[in-house]
Short mmCIF file of C-alpha atoms in Angstrom, two decimals:
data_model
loop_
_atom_site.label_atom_id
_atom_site.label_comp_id
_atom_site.label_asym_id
_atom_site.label_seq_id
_atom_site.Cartn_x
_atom_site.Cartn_y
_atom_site.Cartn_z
CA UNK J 1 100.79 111.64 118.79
CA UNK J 2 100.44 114.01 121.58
CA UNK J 3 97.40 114.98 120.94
CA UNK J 4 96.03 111.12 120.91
CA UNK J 5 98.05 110.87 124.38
CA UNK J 6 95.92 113.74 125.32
CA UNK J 7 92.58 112.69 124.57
CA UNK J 8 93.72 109.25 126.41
CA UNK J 9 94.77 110.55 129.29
CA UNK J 10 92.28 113.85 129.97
CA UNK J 11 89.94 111.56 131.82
CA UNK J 12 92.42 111.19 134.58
CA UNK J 13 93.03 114.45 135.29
CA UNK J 14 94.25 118.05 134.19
CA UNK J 15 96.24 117.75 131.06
CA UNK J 16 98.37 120.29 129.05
CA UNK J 17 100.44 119.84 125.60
CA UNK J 18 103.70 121.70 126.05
CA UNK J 19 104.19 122.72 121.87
CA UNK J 20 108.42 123.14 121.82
CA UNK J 21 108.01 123.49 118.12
CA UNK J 22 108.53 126.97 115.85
CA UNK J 23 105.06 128.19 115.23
CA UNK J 24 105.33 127.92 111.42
CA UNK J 25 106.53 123.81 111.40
CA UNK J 26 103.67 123.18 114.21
CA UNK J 27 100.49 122.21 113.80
CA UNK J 28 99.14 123.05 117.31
CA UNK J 29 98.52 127.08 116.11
CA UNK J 30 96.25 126.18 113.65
CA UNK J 31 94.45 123.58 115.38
CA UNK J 32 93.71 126.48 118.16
CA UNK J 33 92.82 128.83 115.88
CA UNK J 34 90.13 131.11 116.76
CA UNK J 35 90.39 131.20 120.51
CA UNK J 36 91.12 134.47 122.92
CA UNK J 37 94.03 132.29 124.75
CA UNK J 38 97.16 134.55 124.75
CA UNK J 39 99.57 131.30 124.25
CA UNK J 40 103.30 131.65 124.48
CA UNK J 41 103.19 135.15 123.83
CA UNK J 42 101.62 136.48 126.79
CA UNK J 43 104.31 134.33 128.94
CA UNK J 44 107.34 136.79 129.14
CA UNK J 45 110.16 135.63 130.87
CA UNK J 46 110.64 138.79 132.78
CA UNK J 47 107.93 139.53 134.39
CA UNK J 48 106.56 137.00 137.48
CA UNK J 49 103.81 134.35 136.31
CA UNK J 50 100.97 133.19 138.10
CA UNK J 51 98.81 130.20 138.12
CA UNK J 52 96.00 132.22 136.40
CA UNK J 53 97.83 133.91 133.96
CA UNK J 54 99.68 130.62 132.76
CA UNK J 55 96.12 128.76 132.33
CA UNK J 56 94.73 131.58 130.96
CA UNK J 57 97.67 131.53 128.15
CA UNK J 58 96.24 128.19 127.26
CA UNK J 59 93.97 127.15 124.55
CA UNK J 60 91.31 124.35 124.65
CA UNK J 61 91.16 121.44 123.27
CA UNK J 62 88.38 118.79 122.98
CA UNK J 63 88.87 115.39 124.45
CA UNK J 64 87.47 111.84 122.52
CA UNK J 65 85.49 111.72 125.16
CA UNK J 66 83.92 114.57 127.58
CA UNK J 67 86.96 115.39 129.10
CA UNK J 68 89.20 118.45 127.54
CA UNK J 69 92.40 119.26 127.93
CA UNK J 70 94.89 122.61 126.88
CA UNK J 71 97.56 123.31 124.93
CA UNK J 72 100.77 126.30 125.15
CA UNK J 73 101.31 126.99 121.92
CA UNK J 74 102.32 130.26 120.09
CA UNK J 75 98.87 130.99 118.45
CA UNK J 76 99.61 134.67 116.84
CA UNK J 77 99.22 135.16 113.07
CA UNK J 78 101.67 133.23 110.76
CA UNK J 79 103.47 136.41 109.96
CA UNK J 80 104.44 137.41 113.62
CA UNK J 81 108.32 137.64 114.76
CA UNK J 82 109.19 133.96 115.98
CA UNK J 83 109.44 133.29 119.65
CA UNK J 84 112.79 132.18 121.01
CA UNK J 85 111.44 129.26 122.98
CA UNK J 86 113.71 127.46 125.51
CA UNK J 87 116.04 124.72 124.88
CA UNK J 88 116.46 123.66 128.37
CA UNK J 89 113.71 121.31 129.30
CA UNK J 90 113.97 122.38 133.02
CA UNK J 91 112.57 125.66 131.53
CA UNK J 92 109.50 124.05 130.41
CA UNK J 93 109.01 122.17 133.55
CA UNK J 94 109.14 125.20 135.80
CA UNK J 95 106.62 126.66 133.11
CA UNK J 96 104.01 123.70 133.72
CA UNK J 97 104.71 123.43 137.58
CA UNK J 98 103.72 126.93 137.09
CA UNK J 99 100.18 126.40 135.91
CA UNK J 100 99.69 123.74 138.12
CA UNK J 101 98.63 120.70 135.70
CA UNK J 102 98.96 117.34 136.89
CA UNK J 103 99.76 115.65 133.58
CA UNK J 104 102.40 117.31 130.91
CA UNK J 105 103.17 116.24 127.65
CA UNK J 106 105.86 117.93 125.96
CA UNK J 107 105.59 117.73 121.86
CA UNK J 108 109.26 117.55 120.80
CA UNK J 109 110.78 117.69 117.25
CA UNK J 110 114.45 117.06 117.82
CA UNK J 111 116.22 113.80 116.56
CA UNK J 112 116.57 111.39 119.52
CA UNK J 113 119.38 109.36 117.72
CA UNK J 114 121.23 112.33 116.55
CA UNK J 115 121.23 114.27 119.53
CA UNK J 116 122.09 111.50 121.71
CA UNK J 117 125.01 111.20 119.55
CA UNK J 118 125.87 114.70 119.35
CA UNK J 119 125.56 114.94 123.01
CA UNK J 120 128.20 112.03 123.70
CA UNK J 121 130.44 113.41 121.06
CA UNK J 122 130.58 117.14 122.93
CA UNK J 123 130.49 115.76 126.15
CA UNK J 124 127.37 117.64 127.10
CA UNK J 125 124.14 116.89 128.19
CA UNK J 126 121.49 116.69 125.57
CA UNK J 127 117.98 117.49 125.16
CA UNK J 128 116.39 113.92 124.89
CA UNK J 129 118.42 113.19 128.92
CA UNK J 130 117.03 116.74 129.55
CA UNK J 131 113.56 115.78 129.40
CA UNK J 132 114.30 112.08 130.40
CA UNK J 133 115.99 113.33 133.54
CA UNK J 134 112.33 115.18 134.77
CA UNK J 135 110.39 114.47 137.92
CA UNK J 136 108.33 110.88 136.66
CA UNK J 137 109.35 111.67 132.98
CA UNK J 138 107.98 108.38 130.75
CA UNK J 139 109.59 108.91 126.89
CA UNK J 140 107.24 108.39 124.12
CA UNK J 141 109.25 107.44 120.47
CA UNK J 142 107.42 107.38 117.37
CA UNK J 143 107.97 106.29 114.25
CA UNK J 144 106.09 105.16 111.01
CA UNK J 145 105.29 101.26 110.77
CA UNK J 146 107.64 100.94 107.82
CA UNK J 147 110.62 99.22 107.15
CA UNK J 148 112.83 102.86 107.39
CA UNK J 149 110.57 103.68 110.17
CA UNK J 150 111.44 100.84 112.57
CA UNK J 151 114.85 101.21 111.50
CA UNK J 152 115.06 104.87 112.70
CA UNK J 153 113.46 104.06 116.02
CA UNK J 154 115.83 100.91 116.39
CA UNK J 155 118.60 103.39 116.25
CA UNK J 156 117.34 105.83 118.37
CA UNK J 157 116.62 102.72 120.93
CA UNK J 158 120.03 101.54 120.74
CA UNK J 159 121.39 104.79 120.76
CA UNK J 160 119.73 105.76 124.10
CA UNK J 161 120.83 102.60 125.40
CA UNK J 162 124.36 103.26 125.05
CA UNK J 163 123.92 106.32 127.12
CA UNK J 164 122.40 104.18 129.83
CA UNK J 165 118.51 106.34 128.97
CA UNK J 166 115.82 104.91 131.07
CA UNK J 167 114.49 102.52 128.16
CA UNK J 168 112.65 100.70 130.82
CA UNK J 169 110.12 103.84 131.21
CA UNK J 170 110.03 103.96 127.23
CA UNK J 171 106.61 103.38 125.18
CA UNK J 172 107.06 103.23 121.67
CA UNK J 173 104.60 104.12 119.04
CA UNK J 174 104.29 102.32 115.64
CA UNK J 175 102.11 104.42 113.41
CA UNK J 176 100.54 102.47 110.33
CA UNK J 177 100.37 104.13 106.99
CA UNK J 178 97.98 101.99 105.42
CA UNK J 179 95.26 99.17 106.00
CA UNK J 180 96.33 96.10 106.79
CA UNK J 181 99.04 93.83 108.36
CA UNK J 182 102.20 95.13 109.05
CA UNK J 183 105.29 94.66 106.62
CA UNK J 184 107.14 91.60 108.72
CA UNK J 185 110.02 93.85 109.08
CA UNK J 186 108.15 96.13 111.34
CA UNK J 187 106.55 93.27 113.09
CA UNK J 188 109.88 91.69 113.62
CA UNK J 189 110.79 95.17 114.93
CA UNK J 190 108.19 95.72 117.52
CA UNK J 191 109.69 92.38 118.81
CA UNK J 192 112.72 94.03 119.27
CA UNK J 193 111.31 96.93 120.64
CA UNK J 194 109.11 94.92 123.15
CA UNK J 195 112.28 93.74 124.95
CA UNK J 196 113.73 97.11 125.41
CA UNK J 197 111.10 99.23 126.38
CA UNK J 198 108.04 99.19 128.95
CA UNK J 199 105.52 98.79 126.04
CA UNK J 200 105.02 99.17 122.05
CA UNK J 201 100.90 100.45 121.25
CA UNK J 202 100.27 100.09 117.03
CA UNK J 203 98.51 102.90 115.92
CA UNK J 204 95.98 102.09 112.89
CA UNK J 205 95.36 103.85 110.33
CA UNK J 206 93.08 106.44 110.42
CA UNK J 207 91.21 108.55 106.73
CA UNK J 208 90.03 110.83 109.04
CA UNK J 209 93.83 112.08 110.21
CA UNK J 210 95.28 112.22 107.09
CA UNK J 211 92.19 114.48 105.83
CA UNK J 212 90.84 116.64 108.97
CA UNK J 213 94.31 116.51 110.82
CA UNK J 214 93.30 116.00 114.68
CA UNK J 215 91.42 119.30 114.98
CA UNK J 216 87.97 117.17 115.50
CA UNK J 217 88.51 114.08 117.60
CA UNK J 218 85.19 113.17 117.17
CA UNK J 219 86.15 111.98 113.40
CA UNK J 220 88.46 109.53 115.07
CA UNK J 221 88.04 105.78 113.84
CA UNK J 222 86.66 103.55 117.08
CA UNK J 223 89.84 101.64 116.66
CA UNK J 224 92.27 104.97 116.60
CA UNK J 225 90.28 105.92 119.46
CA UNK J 226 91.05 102.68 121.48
CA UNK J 227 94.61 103.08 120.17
CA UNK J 228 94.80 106.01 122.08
CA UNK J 229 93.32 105.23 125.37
CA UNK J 230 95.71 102.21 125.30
CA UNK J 231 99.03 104.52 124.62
CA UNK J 232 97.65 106.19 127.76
CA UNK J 233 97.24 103.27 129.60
CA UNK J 234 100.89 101.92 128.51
CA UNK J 235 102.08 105.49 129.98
CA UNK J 236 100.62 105.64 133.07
CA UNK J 237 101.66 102.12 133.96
CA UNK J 238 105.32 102.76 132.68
CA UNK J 239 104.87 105.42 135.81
CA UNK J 240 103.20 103.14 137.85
CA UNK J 241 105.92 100.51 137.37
CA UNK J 242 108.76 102.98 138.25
CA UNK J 243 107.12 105.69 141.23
CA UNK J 244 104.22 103.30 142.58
CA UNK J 245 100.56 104.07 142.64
CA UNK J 246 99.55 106.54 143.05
CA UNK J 247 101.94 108.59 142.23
CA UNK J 248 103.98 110.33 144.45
CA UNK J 249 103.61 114.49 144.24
CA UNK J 250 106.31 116.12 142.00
CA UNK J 251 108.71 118.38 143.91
CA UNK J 252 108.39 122.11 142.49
CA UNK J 253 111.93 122.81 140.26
CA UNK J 254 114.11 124.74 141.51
CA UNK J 255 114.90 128.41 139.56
CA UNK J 256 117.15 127.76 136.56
CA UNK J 257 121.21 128.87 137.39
CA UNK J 258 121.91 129.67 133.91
CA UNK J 259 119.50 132.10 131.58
CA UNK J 260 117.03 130.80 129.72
CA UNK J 261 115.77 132.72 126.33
CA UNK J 262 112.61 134.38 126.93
CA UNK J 263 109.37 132.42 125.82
#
């Protein structure tokens, strides 16, 4: 899904995929493959970074359109030693204030629901308010447009309401397995959903994904591709909605107070 919100959103301005995933569950390395960008890797966390050597760590990506976009992801060979990546989503903010992008998508992988409740039951904050609590942060929840699909994002929804999680900024995602209508549960669902959040886009099905992957946009389905530029339309007027147009320029984060794992 990021890489859809990508390709929507490149044509409004400089775009990077923040991938927060282990290299060997992501498929962002692979996708990348071939390029000279040093990725994650050639980021250490202590030495200083600049705005050259951050976009020069970045690999390219082709838009559905002209426009291209990047990606940070750790590109080495499969058998490399893993990186410890950040937790702390403040460390991946100051990363991307870093090299000076002006739209950020971070491609997460931890349970909303679960670590919303996890969070509440440690009394701590957890990572989904981490990276809901960034400068003009708009949450993006996924989920497949089946019955246990809805029903996981339903819980995750309610789950972030009870924690008072801006909702309101939400857009939620319904990806479709097959051709077709949608089972009534999900479309009963998306009802739901459409009262608690800012918007909910219905991604089609797509051949081309489930047998190229996203490597070649171009492959993309005229109706996936209008699925995407309307996920990036939902997002930017979640924004819109909450910080005006245009928006207002981000304030640069301040350095972390606590230590944060090298990247």
């Amino acid at each position: 899904m990021a890489n859809l919100l990508a390709c929507g959103l490149a044509a409004s301005g400089r775009v990077v995929v923040l991938d927060t995933s282990p290299r060997l569950s992501s498929p962002w390395p692979a996708w990348t493959a071939g390029q000279n960008a040093g990725g994650l890797a050639a980021l250490p966390a202590d030495q200083p970074l600049s705005r050259a050597r951050v976009q020069q760590a970045a690999a390219q990506r082709p838009g559905i359109a002209d426009a291209s976009w990047q990606v940070l992801t750790d590109g080495r060979e499969w058998h490399s030693a893993p990186l410890a990546l950040p937790q702390d989503p403040a460390a991946w903010h100051q990363l991307a204030a870093i090299g000076g992008w002006q739209t950020v998508i971070a491609d997460t992988t931890h349970p909303v629901a679960h670590d919303v409740l996890a969070a509440r039951c440690e009394d701590r904050a957890g990572q989904t308010r981490g990276w809901c609590d960034l400068p003009f942060a708009v949450p993006v929840l996924c989920a497949a447009a089946t019955a246990s699909g809805v029903q996981a994002l339903q819980q995750a929804v309610m789950a972030m309401h009870a924690e008072g999680l801006p909702l309101q900024r939400a857009v939620a995602v319904l990806v479709a397995s097959t051709d077709g209508r949608p089972p009534a549960v999900v479309r009963a669902g998306a009802t739901m959903l459409t009262a608690r959040t800012a918007a909910v886009v219905n991604l089609p099905h797509d051949p081309s994904i489930r047998a190229h992957g996203l490597r070649e946009p171009a492959r993309l389905r005229p109706r996936t591709r209008q699925a995407a530029a309307a996920l990036a339309a939902a997002v930017l007027a979640s924004a819109h909605a909450a910080w005006g147009q245009p928006l207002p320029e981000a304030a640069r984060p301040r350095p972390l107070s606590v230590s944060v794992p090298a990247l």
